[in-house]
Coordinates of C-alpha atoms and ligand atoms in Angstrom, one line a residue:
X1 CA 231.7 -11.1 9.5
X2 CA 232.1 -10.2 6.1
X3 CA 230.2 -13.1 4.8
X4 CA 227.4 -12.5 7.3
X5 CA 227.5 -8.1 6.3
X6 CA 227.0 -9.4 2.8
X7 CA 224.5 -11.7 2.9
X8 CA 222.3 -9.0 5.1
X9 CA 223.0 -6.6 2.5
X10 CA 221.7 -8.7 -0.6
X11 CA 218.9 -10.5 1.6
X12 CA 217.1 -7.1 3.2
X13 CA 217.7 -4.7 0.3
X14 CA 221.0 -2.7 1.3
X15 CA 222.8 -3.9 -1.6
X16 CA 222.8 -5.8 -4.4
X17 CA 225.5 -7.0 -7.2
X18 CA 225.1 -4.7 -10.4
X19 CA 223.6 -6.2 -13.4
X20 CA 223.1 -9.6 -11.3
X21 CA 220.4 -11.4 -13.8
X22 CA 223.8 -11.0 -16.1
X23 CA 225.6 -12.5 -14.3
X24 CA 227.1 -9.5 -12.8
X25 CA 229.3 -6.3 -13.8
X26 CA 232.0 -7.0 -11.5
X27 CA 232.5 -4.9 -8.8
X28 CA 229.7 -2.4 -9.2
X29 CA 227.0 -2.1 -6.9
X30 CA 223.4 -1.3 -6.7
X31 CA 222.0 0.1 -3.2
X32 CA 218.0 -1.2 -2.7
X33 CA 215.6 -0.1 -1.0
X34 CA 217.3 0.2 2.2
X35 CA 220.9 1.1 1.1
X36 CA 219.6 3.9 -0.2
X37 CA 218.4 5.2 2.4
X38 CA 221.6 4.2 4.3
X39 CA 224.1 5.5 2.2
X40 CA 222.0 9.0 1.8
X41 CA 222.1 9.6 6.0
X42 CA 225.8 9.1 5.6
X43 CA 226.0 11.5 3.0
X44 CA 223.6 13.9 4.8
X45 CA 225.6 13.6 7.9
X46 CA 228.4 14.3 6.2
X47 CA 227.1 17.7 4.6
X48 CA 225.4 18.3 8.2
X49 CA 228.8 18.6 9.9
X50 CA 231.1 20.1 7.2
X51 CA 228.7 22.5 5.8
X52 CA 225.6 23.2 7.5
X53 CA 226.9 23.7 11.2
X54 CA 229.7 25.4 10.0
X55 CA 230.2 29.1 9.0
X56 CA 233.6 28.2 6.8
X57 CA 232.6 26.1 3.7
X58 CA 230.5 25.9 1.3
X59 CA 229.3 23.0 -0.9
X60 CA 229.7 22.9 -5.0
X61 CA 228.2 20.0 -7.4
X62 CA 230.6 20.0 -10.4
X63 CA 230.3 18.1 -13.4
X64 CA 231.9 14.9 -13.6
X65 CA 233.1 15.4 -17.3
X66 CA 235.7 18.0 -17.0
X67 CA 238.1 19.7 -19.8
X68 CA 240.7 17.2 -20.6
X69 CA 243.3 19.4 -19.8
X70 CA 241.8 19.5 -16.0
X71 CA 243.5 16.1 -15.4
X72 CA 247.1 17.1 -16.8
X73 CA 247.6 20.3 -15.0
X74 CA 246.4 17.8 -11.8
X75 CA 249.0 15.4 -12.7
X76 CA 246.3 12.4 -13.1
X77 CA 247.3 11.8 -16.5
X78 CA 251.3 11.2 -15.9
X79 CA 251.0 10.2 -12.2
X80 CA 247.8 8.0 -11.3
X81 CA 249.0 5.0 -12.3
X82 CA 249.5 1.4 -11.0
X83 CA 252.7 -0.7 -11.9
X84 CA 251.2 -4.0 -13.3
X85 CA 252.4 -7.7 -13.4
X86 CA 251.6 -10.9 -15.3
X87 CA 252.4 -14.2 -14.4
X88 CA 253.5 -16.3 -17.7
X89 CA 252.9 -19.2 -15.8
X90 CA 249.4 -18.8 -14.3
X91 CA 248.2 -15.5 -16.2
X92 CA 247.3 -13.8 -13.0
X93 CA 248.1 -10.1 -12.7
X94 CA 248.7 -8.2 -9.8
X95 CA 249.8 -4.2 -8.6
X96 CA 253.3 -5.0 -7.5
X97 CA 252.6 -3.7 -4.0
X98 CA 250.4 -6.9 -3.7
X99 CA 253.7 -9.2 -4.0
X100 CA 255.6 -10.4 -1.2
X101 CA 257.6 -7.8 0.5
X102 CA 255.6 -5.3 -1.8
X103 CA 256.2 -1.7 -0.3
X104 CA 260.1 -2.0 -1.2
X105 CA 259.2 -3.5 -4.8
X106 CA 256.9 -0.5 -5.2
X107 CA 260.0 2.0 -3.8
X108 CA 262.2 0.2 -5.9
X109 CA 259.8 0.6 -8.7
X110 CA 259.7 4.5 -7.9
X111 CA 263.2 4.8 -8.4
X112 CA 263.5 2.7 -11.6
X113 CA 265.5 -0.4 -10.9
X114 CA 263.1 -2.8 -9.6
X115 CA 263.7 -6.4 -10.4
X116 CA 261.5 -9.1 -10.2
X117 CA 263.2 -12.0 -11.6
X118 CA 263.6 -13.5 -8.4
X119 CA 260.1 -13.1 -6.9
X120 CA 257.7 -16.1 -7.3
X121 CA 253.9 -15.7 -8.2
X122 CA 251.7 -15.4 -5.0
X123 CA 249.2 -17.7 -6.8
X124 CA 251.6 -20.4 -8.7
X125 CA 255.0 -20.0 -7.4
X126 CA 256.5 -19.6 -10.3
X127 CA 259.1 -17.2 -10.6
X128 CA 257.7 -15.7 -14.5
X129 CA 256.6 -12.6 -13.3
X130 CA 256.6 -10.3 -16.4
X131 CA 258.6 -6.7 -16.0
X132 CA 256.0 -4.0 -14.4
X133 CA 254.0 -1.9 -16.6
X134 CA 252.2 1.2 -16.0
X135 CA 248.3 1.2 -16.3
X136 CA 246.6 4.5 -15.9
X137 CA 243.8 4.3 -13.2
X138 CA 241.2 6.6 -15.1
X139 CA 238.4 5.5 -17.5
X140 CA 238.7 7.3 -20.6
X141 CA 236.1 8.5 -23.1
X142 CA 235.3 10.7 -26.0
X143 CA 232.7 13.3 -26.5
X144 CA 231.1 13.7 -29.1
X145 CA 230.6 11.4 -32.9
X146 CA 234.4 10.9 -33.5
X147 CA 236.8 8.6 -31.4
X148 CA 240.1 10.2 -31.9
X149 CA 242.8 12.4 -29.2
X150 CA 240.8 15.3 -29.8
X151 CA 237.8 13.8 -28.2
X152 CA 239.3 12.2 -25.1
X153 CA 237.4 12.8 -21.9
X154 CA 238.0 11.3 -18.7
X155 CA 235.8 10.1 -15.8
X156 CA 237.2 11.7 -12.6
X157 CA 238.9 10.1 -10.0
X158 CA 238.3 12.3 -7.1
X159 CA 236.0 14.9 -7.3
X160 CA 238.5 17.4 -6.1
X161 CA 239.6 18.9 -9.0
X162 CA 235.6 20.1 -9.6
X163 CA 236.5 22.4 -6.3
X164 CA 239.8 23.8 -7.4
X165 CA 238.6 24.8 -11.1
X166 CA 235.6 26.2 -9.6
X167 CA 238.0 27.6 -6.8
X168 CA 237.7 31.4 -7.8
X169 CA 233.8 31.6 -8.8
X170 CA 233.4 30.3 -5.5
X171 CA 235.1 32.4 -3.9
X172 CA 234.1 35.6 -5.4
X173 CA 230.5 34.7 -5.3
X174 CA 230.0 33.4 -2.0
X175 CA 232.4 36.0 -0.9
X176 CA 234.9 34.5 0.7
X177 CA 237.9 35.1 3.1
X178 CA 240.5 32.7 3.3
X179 CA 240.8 29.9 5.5
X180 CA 237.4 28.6 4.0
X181 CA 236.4 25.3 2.4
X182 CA 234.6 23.7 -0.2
X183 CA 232.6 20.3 0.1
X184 CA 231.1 18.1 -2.4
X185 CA 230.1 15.0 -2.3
X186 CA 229.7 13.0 -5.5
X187 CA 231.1 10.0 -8.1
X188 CA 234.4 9.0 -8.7
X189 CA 236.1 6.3 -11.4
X190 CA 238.6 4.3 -11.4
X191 CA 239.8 1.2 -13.6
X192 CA 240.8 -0.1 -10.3
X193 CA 243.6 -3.6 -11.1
X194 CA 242.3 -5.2 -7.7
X195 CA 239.1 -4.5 -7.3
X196 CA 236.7 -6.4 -4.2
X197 CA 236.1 -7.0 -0.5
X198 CA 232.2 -5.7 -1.1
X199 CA 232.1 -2.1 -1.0
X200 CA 235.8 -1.3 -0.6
X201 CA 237.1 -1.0 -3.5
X202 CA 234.7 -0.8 -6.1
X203 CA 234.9 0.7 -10.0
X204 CA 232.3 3.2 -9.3
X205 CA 232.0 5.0 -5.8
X206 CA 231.3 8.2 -4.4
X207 CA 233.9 10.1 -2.6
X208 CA 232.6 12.9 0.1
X209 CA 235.5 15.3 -0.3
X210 CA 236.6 19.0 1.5
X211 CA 239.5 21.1 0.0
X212 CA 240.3 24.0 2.8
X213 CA 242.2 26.9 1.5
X214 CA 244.7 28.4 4.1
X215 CA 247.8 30.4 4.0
X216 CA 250.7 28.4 3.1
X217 CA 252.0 28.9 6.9
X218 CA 248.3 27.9 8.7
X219 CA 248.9 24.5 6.7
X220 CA 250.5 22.3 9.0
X221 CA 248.4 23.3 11.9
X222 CA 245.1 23.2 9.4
X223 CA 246.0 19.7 8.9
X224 CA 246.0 18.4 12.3
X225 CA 242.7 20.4 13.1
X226 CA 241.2 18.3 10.4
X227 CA 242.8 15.3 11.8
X228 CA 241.0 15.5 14.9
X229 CA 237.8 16.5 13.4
X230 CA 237.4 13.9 10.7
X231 CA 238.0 11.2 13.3
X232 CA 235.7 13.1 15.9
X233 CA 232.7 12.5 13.3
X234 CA 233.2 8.7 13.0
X235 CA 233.2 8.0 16.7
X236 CA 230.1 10.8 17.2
X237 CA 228.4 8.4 14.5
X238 CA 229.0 5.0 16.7
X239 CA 232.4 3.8 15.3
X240 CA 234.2 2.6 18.3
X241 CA 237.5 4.5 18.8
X242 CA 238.9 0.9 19.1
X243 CA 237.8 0.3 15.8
X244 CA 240.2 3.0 13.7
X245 CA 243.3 4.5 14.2
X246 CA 245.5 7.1 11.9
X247 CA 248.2 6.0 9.5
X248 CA 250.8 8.3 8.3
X249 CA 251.6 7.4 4.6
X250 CA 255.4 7.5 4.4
X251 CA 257.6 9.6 2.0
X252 CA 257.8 7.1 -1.2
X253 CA 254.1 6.4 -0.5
X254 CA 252.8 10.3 -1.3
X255 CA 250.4 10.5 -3.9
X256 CA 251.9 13.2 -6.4
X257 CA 249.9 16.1 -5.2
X258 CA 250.5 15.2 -1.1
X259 CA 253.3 16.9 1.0
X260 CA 251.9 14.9 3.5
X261 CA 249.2 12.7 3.8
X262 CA 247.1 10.3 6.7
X263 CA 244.4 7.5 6.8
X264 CA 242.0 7.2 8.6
X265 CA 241.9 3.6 9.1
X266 CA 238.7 1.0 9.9
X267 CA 239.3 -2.4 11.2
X268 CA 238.1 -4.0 8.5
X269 CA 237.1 -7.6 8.6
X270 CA 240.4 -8.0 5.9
X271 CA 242.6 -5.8 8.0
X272 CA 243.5 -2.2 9.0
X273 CA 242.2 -0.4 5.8
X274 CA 242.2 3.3 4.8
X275 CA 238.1 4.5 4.9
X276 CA 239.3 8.4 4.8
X277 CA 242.7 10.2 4.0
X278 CA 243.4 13.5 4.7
X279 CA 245.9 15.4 3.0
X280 CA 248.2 18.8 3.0
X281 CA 248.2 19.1 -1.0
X282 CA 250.0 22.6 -0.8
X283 CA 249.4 24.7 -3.6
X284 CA 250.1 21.7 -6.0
X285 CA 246.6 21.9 -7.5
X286 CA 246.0 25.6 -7.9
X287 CA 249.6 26.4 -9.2
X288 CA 249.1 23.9 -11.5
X289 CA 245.6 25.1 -12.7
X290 CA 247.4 28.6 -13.3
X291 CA 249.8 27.3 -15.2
X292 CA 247.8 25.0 -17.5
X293 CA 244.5 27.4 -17.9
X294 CA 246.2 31.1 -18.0
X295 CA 244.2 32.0 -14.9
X296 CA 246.2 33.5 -12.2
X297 CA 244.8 31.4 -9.3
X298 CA 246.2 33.7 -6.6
X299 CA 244.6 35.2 -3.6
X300 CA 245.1 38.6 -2.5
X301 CA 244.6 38.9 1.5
X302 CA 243.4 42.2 2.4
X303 CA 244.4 42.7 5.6
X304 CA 248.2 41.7 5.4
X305 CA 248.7 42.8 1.4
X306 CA 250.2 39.3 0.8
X307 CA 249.4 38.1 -2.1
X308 CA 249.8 34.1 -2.5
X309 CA 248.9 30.6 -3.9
X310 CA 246.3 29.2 -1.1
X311 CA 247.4 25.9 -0.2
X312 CA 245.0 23.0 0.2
X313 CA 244.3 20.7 3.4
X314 CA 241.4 18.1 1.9
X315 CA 239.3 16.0 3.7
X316 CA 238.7 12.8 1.5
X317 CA 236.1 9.6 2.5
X318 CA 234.3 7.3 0.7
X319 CA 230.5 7.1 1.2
X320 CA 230.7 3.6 0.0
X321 CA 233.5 2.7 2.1
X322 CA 231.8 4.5 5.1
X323 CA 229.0 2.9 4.3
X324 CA 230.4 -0.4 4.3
X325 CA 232.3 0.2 8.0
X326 CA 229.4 1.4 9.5
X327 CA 226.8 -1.5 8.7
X328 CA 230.4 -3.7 10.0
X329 CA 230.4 -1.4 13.1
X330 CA 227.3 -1.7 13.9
X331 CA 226.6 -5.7 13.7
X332 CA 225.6 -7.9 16.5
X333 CA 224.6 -10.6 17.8
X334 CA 223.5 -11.8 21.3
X335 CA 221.6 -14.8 22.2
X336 CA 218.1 -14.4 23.5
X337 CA 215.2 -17.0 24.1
X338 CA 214.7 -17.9 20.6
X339 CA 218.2 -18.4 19.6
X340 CA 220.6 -15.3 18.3
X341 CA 219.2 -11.5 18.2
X342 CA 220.6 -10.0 14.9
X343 CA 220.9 -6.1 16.0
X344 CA 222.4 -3.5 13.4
X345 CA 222.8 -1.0 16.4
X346 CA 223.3 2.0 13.7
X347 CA 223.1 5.5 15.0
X348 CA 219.5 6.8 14.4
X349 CA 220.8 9.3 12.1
X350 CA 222.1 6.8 10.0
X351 CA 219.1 4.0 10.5
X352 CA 217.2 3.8 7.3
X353 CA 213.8 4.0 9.1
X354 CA 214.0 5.7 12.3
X355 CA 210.6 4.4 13.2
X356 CA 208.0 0.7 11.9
X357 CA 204.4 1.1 12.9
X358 CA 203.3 -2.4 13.4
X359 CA 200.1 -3.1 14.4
X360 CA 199.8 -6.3 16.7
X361 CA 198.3 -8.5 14.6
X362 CA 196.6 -8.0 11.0
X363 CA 193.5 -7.6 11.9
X364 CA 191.0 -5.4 10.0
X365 CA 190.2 -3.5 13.4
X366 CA 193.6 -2.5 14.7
X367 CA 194.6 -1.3 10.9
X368 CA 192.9 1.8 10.8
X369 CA 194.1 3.3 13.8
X370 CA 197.6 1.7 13.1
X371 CA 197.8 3.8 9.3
X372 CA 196.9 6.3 11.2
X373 CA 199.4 6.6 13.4
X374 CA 201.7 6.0 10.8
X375 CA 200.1 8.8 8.9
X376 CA 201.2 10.8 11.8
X377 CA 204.6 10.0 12.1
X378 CA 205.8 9.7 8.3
X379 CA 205.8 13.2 7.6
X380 CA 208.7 14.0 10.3
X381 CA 210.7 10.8 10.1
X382 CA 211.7 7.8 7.3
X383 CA 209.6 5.2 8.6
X384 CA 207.9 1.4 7.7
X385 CA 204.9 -0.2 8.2
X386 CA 204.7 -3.7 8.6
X387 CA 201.8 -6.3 9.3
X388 CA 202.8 -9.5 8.2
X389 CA 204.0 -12.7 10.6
X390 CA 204.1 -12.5 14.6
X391 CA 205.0 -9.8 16.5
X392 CA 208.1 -10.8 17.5
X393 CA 209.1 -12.1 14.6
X394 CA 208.4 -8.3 13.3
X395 CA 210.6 -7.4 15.7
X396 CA 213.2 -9.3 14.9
X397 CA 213.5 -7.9 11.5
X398 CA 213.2 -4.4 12.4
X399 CA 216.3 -5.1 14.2
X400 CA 218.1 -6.6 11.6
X401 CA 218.2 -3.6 9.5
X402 CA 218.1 -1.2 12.8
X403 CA 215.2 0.4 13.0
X404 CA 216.2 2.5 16.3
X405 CA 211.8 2.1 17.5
X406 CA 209.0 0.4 16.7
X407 CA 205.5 1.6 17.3
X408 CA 203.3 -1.0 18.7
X409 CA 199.3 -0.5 18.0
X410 CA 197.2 -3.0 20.0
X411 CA 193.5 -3.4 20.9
X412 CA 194.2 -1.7 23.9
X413 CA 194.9 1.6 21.8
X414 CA 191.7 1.4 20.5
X415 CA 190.2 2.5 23.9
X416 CA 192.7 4.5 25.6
X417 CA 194.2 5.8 22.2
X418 CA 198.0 5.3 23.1
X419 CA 200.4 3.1 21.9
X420 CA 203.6 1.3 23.0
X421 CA 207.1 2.3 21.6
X422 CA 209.8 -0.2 22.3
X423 CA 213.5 0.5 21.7
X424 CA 215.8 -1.4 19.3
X425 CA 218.5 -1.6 21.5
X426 CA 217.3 -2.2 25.3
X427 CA 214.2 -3.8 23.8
X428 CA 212.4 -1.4 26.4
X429 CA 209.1 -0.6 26.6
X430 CA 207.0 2.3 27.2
X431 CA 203.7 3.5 26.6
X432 CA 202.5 6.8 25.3
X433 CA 199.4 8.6 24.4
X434 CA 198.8 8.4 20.3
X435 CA 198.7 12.9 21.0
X436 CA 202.2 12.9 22.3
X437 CA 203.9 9.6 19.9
X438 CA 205.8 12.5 17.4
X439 CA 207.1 14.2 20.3
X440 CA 208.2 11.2 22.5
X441 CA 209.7 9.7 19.0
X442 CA 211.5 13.0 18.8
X443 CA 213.0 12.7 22.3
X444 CA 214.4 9.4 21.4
X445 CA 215.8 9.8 17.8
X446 CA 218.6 12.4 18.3
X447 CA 220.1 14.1 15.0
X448 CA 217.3 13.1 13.1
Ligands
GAP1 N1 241.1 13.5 -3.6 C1 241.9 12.6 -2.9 C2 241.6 11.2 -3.1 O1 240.9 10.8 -4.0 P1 242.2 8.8 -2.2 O2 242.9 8.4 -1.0 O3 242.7 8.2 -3.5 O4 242.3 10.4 -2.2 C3 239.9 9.0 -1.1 O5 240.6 8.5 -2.1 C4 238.8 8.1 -0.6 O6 238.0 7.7 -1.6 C5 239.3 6.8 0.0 O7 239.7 7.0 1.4 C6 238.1 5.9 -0.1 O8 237.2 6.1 1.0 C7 237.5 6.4 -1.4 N2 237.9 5.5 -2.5 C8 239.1 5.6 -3.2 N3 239.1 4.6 -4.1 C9 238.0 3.8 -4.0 C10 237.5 2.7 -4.6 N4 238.0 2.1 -5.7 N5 236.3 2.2 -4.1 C11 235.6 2.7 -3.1 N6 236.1 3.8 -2.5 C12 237.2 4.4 -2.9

């Protein structure tokens, strides 16, 4: 499935390898033409469902170069780090969790007295595994002329820490009560060890990220709420419920800011992997940010006269990884009369065209009336036009990439001025007058 998800996405224009006429950049990725579009109804569903239909957050769009002193106070700089491995034998290095009976090396690790001496190399089996070393996940830089420690910036690795430095002017200016939330969706960095499997793990992503402030005793509750929610949008957007489940991270497995954390995880074609987590951060990050900036962080709540560090419940998914599970999601096959149907049965709000005009046949009759119905229709929906090969063959590729409807001008239309719209899944078929055709689209493309 994977193979096939990949060579759909280079062959129709979802996504292509970065730098490819290089020979590639190594887990980078360009979105074409129809990625794009793809990847942008994810993010815009998203946005939809955390921020415009709701009367409790607000979005941001920080910078991605941050003061350096943003990533100490967040604990990035001591904590987000990988242990490393090199085989002496076969020069391959790994994270230790990816050796045999990894999660105890990694607890081990944690608590200083792992040992390795006995483990053999997943890829030789020699036992010449070097002693771990730590290997800081962020991509480091320097503004300005002069490379020394005074210049160091960092690329962030979640965009999170945008929200919480941000955390008071947002507050203040959109006037605020606590519980409320900040969303932002936007790229992340990381000098990932391991990168691969397509879009999951990738150098360069973006992460669509919430950071709701509560009072430290709504947390717990806050975090379940979100729980539900964040899996309620994956299954309103066509995941099947069989198709992810949570994960609770266990103790040793926290990230440093989490007092408690959970996946949401996808059946991916490699396994049960994490596509969202959701975490109660406390008041890690704000406490922190006091602490390092000068800034008292806290929150005065009017009606009780408590005054207190918020604490955090965040939302965190990948658009990239989402991206990737739904096109997996929504792959079929099913054999018809001319061998195997191809379907990407995507949610019309996620469909990069909603809608191809095509006439029947290229012929210099039918295409005026066809451009203008397709005039018609391209100012309320993303659509395509396309006039080239058979008709069912046009079909056929409109599927591929799931078009939810294709318009269908024939020489009929020209005398009765109504054309035929015919339905990516059912392959149904129904004619409408040309006056109607953006209202019956309408009908049919829900959320769009
Ligand atoms: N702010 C919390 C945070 O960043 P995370 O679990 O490290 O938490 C959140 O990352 C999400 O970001 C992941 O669930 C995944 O969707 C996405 N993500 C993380 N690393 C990634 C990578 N290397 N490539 C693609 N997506 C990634």
């Amino acid at each position: 499935m994977a193979d096939k998800i990949l060579s759909l996405a280079k062959r129709r224009g979802f996504v292509f390898p970065s730098s490819e006429i290089y020979g590639g950049a190594g887990s980078t990725w360009d979105f074409g033409p129809l990625g794009v579009e793809l990847k942008n109804n994810v993010k815009r569903a998203w946005w939809r469902s955390m921020v415009q239909l709701r009367d409790d957050i607000v979005g941001l769009d920080a910078a991605i170069l941050m003061h350096p002193r943003v990533w100490e106070a967040s604990g990035h700089v001591e904590n987000f780090i990988d242990p490393l491995v090199d085989c002496r034998s076969c020069k391959h290095r790994f994270r230790i969790d990816e050796l045999p009976d990894g999660e105890r090396l990694i607890d081990a690790w944690r608590a200083g007295s792992v040992d390795l001496s006995s483990i053999a190399c997943p890829r030789c089996g020699q036992k010449q595994l070097t002693v771990p070393r730590k290997f800081n996940l962020m991509f480091k830089t320097h503004v300005g002329p002069v490379e020394d420690s005074a210049s160091v910036a960092w690329l962030r690795p979640e965009t999170a820490q945008g929200i919480y430095v941000d955390f008071e002017n947002v507050q203040q200016s959109a006037r605020r009560k606590i519980p409320f939330g900040i969303a932002q969706i936007g790229k992340a960095f990381r000098n990932e060890i391991t990168p691969g499997n397509f879009l999951y793990r990738s150098l360069e992503f973006e992460q669509m990220e919430m950071q709701y402030f509560v009072r430290p005793d709504d947390a717990a509750a806050r975090f379940e709420e979100w729980k539900a929610e964040r899996m309620r949008w994956y299954v309103s957007l066509g995941i099947p419920e069989a198709k992810l489940r949570f994960r609770e991270h266990a103790g040793g497995e926290l990230a440093h800011y989490a007092k408690a954390a959970v996946d949401i995880e996808f059946a991916y074609p490699f396994g049960w992997k994490e596509l969202e987590g959701i975490h109660n951060r406390s008041d890690w990050d704000l406490r922190r940010h006091s602490e390092y900036s000068g800034k008292d962080l806290s929150y005065f709540e009017e009606a009780t006269k408590d005054k207190f560090i918020p604490h955090v419940v965040e939302t965190s998914g990948g658009a990239d990884r989402g991206t990737y599970a739904f096109l997996l999601a929504a792959y079929d096959e099913e054999p018809d009369k001319e061998g195997i149907r191809t379907v990407l049965r995507l949610h019309p709000a996620l469909a990069p065209h909603k809608v191809a005009v095509l006439p029947l046949s290229k012929n210099e009759k039918l295409t005026p009336l066809a451009r203008e119905v397709w005039a018609s229709v391209r100012g309320h929906v993303m659509t395509t036009y396309d006039e080239t090969q058979a008709i069912g063959r046009r079909y056929r590729r409109q599927d591929e990439v799931g078009t939810p409807l294709c318009v269908t001008v024939d020489f009929d239309s020209l005398e009765d001025r109504a054309v035929t719209i015919r339905e990516r899944d059912s392959m149904a078929q129904v004619r409408v007058p040309i006056a109607e055709l953006t209202e019956r689209l309408r009908e049919r493309l829900p959320g769009c």
